[in-house]
mmCIF file of C-alpha atoms in Angstrom:
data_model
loop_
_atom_site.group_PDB
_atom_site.id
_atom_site.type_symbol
_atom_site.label_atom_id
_atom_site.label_comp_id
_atom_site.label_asym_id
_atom_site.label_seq_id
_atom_site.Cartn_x
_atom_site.Cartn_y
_atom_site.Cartn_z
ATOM 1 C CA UNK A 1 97.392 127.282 99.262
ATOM 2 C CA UNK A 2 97.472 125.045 102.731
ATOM 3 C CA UNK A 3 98.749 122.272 100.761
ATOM 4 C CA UNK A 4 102.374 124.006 100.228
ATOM 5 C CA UNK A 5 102.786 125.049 104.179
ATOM 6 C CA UNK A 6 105.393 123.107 105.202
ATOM 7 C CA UNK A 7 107.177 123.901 108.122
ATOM 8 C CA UNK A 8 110.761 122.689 109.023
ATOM 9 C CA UNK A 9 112.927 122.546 112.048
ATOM 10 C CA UNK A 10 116.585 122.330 112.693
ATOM 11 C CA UNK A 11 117.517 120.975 116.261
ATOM 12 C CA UNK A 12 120.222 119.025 117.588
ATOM 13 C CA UNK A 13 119.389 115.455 117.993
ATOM 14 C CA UNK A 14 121.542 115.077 121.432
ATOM 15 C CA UNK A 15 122.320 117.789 124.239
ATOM 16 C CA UNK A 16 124.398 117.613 127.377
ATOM 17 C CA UNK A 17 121.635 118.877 130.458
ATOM 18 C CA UNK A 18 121.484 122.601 130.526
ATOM 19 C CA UNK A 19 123.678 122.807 127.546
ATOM 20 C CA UNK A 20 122.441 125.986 125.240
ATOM 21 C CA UNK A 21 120.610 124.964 122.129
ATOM 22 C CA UNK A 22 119.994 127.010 119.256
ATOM 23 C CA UNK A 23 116.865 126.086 117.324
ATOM 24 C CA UNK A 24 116.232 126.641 114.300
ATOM 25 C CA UNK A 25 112.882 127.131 112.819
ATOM 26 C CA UNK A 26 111.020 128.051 109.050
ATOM 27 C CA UNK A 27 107.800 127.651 107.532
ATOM 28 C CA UNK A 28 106.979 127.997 103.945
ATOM 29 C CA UNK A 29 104.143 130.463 103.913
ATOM 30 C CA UNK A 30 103.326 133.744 102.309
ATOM 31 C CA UNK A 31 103.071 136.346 104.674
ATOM 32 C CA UNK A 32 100.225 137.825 102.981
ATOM 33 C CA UNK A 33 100.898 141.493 104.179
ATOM 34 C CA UNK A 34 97.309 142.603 103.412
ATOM 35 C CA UNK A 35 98.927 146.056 102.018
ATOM 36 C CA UNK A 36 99.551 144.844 98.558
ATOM 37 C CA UNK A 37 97.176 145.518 95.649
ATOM 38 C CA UNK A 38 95.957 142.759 93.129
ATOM 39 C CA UNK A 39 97.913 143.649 89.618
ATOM 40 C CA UNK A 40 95.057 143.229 87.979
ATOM 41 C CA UNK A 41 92.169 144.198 89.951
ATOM 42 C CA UNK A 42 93.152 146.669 91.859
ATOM 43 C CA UNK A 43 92.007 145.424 94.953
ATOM 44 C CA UNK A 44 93.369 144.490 98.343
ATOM 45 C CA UNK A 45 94.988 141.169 98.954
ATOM 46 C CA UNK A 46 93.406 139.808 102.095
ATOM 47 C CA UNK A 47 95.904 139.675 105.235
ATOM 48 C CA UNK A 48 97.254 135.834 105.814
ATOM 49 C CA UNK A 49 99.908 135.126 108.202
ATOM 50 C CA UNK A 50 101.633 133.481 110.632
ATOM 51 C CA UNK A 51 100.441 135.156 113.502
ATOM 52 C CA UNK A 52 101.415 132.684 116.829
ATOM 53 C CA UNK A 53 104.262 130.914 117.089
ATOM 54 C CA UNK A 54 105.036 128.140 120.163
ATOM 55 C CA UNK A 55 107.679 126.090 121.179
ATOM 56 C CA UNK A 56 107.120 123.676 123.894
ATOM 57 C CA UNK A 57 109.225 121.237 125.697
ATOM 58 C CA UNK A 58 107.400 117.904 127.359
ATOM 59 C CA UNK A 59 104.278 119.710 127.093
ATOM 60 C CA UNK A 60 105.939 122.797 129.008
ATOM 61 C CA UNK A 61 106.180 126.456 126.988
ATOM 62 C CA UNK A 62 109.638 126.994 126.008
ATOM 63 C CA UNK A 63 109.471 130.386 123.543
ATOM 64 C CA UNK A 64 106.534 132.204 121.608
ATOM 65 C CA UNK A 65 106.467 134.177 119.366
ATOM 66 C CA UNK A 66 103.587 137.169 118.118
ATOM 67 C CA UNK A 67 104.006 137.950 114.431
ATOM 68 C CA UNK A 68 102.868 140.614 112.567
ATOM 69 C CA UNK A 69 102.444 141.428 108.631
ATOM 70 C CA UNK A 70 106.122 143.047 109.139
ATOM 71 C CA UNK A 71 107.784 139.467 109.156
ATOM 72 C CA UNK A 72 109.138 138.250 105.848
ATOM 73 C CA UNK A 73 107.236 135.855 104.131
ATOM 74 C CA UNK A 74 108.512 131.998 104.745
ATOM 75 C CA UNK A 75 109.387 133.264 108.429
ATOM 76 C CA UNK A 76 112.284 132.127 110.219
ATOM 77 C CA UNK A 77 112.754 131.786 113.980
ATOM 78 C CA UNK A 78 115.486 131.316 115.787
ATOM 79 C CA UNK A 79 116.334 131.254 119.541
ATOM 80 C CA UNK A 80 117.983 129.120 122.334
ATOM 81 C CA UNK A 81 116.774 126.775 124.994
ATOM 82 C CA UNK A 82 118.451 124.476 127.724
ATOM 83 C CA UNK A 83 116.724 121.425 128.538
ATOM 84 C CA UNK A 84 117.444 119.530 131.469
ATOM 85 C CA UNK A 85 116.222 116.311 130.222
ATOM 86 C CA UNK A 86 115.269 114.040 126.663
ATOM 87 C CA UNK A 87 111.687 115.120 125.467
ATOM 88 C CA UNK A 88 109.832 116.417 122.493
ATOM 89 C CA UNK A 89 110.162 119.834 121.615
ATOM 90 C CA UNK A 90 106.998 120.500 119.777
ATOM 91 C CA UNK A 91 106.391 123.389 117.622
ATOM 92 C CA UNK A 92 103.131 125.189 116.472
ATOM 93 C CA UNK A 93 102.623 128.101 113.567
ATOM 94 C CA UNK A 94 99.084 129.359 114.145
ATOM 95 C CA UNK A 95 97.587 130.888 110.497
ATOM 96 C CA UNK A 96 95.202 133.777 110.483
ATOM 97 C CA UNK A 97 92.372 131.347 109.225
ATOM 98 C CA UNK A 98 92.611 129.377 112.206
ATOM 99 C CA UNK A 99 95.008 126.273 110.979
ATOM 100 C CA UNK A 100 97.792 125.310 112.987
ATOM 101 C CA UNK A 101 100.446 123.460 111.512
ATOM 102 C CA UNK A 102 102.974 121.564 113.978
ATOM 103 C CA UNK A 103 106.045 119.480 113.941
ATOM 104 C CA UNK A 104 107.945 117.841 116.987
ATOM 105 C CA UNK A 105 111.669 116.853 117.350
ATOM 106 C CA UNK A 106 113.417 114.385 120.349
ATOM 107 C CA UNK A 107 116.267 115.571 121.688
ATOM 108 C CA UNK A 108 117.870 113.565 123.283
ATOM 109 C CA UNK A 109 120.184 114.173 126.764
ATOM 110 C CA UNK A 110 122.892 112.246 127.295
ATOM 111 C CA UNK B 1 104.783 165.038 120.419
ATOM 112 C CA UNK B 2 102.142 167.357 119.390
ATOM 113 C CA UNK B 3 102.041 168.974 115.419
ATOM 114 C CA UNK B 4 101.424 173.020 115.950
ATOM 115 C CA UNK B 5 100.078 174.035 112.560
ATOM 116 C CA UNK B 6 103.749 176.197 111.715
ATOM 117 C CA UNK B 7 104.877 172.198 112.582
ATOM 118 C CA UNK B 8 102.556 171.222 109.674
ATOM 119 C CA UNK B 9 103.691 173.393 106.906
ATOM 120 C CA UNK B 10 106.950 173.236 107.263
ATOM 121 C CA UNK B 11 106.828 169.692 106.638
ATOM 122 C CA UNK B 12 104.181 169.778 103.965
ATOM 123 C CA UNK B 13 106.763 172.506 102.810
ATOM 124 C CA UNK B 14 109.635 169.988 103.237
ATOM 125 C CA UNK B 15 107.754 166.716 101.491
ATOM 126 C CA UNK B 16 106.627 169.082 98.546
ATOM 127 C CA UNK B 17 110.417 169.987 98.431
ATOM 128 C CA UNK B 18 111.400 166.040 98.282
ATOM 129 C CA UNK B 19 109.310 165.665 95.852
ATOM 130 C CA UNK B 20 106.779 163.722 97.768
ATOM 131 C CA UNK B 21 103.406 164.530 95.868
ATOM 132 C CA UNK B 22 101.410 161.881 97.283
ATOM 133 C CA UNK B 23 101.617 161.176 100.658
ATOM 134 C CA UNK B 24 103.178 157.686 101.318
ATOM 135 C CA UNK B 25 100.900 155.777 104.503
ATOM 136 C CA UNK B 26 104.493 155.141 106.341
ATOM 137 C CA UNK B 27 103.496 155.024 110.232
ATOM 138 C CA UNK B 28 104.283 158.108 112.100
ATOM 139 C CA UNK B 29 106.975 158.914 115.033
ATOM 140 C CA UNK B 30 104.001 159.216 117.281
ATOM 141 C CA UNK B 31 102.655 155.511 116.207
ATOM 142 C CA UNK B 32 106.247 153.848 117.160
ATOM 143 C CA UNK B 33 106.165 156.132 120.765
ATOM 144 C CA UNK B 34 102.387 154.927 121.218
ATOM 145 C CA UNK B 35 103.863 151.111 120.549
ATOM 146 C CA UNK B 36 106.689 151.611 122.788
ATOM 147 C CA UNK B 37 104.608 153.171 125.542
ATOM 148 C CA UNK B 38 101.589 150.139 125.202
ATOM 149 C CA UNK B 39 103.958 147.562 125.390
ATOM 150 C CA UNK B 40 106.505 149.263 127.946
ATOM 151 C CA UNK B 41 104.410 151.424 130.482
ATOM 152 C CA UNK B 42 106.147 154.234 129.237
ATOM 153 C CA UNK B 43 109.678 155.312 127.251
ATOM 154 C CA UNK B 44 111.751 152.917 128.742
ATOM 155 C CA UNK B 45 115.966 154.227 128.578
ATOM 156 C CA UNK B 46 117.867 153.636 126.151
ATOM 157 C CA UNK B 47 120.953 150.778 126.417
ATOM 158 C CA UNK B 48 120.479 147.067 127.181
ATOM 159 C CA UNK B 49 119.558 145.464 124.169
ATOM 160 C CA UNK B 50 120.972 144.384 121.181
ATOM 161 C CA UNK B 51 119.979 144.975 117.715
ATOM 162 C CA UNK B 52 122.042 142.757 115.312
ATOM 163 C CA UNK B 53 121.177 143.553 111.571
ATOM 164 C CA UNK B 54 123.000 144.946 108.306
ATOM 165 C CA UNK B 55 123.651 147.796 108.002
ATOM 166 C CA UNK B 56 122.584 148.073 104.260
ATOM 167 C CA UNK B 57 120.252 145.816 103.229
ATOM 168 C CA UNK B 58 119.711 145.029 99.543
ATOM 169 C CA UNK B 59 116.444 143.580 99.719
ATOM 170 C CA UNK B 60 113.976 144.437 102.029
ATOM 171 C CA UNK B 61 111.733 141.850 101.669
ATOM 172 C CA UNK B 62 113.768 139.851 103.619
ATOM 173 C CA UNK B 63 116.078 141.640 105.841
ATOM 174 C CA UNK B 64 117.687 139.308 108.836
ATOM 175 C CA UNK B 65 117.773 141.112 112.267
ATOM 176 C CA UNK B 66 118.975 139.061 115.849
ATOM 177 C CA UNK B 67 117.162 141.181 119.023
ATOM 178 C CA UNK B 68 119.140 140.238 122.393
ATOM 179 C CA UNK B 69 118.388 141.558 126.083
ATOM 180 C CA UNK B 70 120.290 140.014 128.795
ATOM 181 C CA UNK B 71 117.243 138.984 131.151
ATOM 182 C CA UNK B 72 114.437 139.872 129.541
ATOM 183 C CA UNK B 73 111.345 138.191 129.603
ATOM 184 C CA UNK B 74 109.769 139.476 126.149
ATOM 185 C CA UNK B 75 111.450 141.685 123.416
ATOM 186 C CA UNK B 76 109.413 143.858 121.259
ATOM 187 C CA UNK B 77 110.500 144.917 117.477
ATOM 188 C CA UNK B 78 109.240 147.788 115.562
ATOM 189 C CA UNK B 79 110.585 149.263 112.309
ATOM 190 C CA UNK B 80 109.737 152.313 112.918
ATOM 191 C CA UNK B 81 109.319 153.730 109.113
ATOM 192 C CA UNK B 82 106.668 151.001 107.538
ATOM 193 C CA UNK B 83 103.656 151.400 107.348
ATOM 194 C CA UNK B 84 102.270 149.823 110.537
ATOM 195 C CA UNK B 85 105.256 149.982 112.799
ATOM 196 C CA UNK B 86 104.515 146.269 114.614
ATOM 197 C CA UNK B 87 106.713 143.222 113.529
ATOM 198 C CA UNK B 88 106.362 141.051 116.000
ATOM 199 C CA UNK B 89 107.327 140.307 120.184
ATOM 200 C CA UNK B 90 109.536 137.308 121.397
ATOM 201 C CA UNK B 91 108.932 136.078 124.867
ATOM 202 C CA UNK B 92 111.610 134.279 126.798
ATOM 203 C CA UNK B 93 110.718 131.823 129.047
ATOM 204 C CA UNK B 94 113.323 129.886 131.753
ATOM 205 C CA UNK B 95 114.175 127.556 129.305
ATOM 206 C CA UNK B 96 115.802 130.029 127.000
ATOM 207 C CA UNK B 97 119.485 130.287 128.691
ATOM 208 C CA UNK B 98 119.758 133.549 126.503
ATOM 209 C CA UNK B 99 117.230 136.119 125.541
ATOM 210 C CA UNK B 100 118.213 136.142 121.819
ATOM 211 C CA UNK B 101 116.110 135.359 119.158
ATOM 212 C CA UNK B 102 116.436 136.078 114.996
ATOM 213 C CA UNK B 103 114.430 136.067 112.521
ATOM 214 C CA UNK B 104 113.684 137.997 108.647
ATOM 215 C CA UNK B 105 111.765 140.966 108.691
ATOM 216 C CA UNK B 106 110.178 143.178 105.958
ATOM 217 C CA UNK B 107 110.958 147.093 105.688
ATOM 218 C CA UNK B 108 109.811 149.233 103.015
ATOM 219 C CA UNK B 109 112.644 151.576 102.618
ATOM 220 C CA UNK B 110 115.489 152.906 104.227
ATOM 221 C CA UNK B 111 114.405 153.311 108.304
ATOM 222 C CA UNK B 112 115.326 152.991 112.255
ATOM 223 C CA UNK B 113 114.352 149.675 114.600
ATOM 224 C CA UNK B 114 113.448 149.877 117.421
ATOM 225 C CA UNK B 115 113.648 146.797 119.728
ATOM 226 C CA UNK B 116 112.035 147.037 123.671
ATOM 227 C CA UNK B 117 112.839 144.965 126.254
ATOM 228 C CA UNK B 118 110.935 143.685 129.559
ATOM 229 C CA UNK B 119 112.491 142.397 132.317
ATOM 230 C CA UNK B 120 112.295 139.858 134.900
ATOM 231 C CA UNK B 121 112.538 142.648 137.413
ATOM 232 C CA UNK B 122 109.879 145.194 135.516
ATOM 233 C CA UNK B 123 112.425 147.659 134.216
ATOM 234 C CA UNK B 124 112.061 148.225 130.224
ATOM 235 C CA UNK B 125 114.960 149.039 127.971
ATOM 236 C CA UNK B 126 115.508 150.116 123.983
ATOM 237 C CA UNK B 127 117.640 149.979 120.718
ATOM 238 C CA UNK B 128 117.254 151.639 117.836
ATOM 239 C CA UNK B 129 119.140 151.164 114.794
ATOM 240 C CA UNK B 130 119.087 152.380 111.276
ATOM 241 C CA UNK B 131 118.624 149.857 108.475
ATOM 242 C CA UNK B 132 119.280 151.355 104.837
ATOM 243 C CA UNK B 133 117.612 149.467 102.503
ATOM 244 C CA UNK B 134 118.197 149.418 98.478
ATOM 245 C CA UNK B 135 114.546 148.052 97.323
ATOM 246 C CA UNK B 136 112.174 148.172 99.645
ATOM 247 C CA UNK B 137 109.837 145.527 100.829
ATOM 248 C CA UNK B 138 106.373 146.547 101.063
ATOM 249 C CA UNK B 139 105.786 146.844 97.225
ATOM 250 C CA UNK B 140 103.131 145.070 95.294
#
């Protein structure tokens, strides 16, 4: 099931200082609600999700986000930032088992 | 809000007349006021924040909703007719130029949000908005 997480960012490559940023952010993942029923045996799925999400800027927290079994499978996240200077802008999805899958963008201010 | 007993027939009364036999686990008025109040210190008033979603929504498996509170330092969203109320908090930092934030929520059938803001300053503030919904999104 890890094997197909896949999580995928859309930023802007270049920003003017301070300029507002939208961010846009989606992992593949399940959601497993841990309300649904197996079909065939009756029997609770076990809960799975996305519970954590971080966005951080040179190592600085930018935006978080707690999730709960309510958010649609493959969540999305989107917000804004303003950074005053080029950096990484690293992102983390934290799984209910523990992994933590991450990807990190440059932006770049010109 | 407390149930008096007359309180509790009339609505078994008024689910037996929907036609509600068995007794669906959607969360209760009193679990959304018990999330507001844990996460706000108490009913925060009403105006300040945003709640940007459909109004009809075919499928709510994936419904998109946009919370926004001018400000605020964390945003709270609860649908206030699934079965556990929670969906999930957003907290601004100084590097967000905007408190706004989006994302795709689940909601098993046609029901109110409820989004609660904190502020930099302490104060709280809420939304609530109806969301109808054409399939819902809880279903196995």
């Amino acid at each position: 099931m890890a094997a197909n997480i896949k999580p995928r960012v859309k930023v802007p490559g270049t920003a003017k200082a301070g300029e507002a940023i939208t961010i846009k952010t989606l992992i593949s993942h399940p959601m497993e609600s841990g309300q649904r029923k197996d079909r065939k045996t009756g029997e609770l799925i076990p809960r799975k999700i996305i519970n954590k999400f971080v966005a951080t800027f040179n190592g600085e927290l930018a935006f978080s986000a707690d999730l709960l079994p309510a958010v649609a499978a493959n969540p999305y996240i989107e917000f804004v930032v303003a950074v005053p200077e080029s950096g990484i802008m690293r992102f983390e999805w934290t799984d209910d088992d523990g992994s933590v899958y991450d990807i990190e963008k440059k932006i770049t201010v010109a | 809000m407390k149930l008096s007993r007359r309180d509790l027939f009339a609505l078994a009364a008024g689910l037996g007349a929907a036609g509600l036999i068995k007794l669906p686990a959607y969360a209760s008025d009193d679990a959304v006021e018990a999330a507001i109040k844990k996460f706000a210190g108490g009913m925060p008033k009403t105006g300040g924040v945003d709640i940007s979603a459909p109004e009809i929504a075919e499928n709510g498996n994936t419904v998109p909703i946009e919370v926004s509170a001018a400000g605020a330092t964390s945003i709270m969203l609860l649908a206030a007719g699934n079965p556990n109320p929670g969906v999930g908090t957003f907290h601004f930092t100084k590097m967000n130029p905007e408190s706004r934030a989006s994302t795709r929520i689940r909601l098993a059938k046609t029901q109110d949000v409820v989004a609660v803001a904190k502020m930099a300053d302490g104060s709280t503030a809420m939304a609530r908005r109806e969301i109808k919904v054409t399939i819902g999104g809880c279903g196995g």
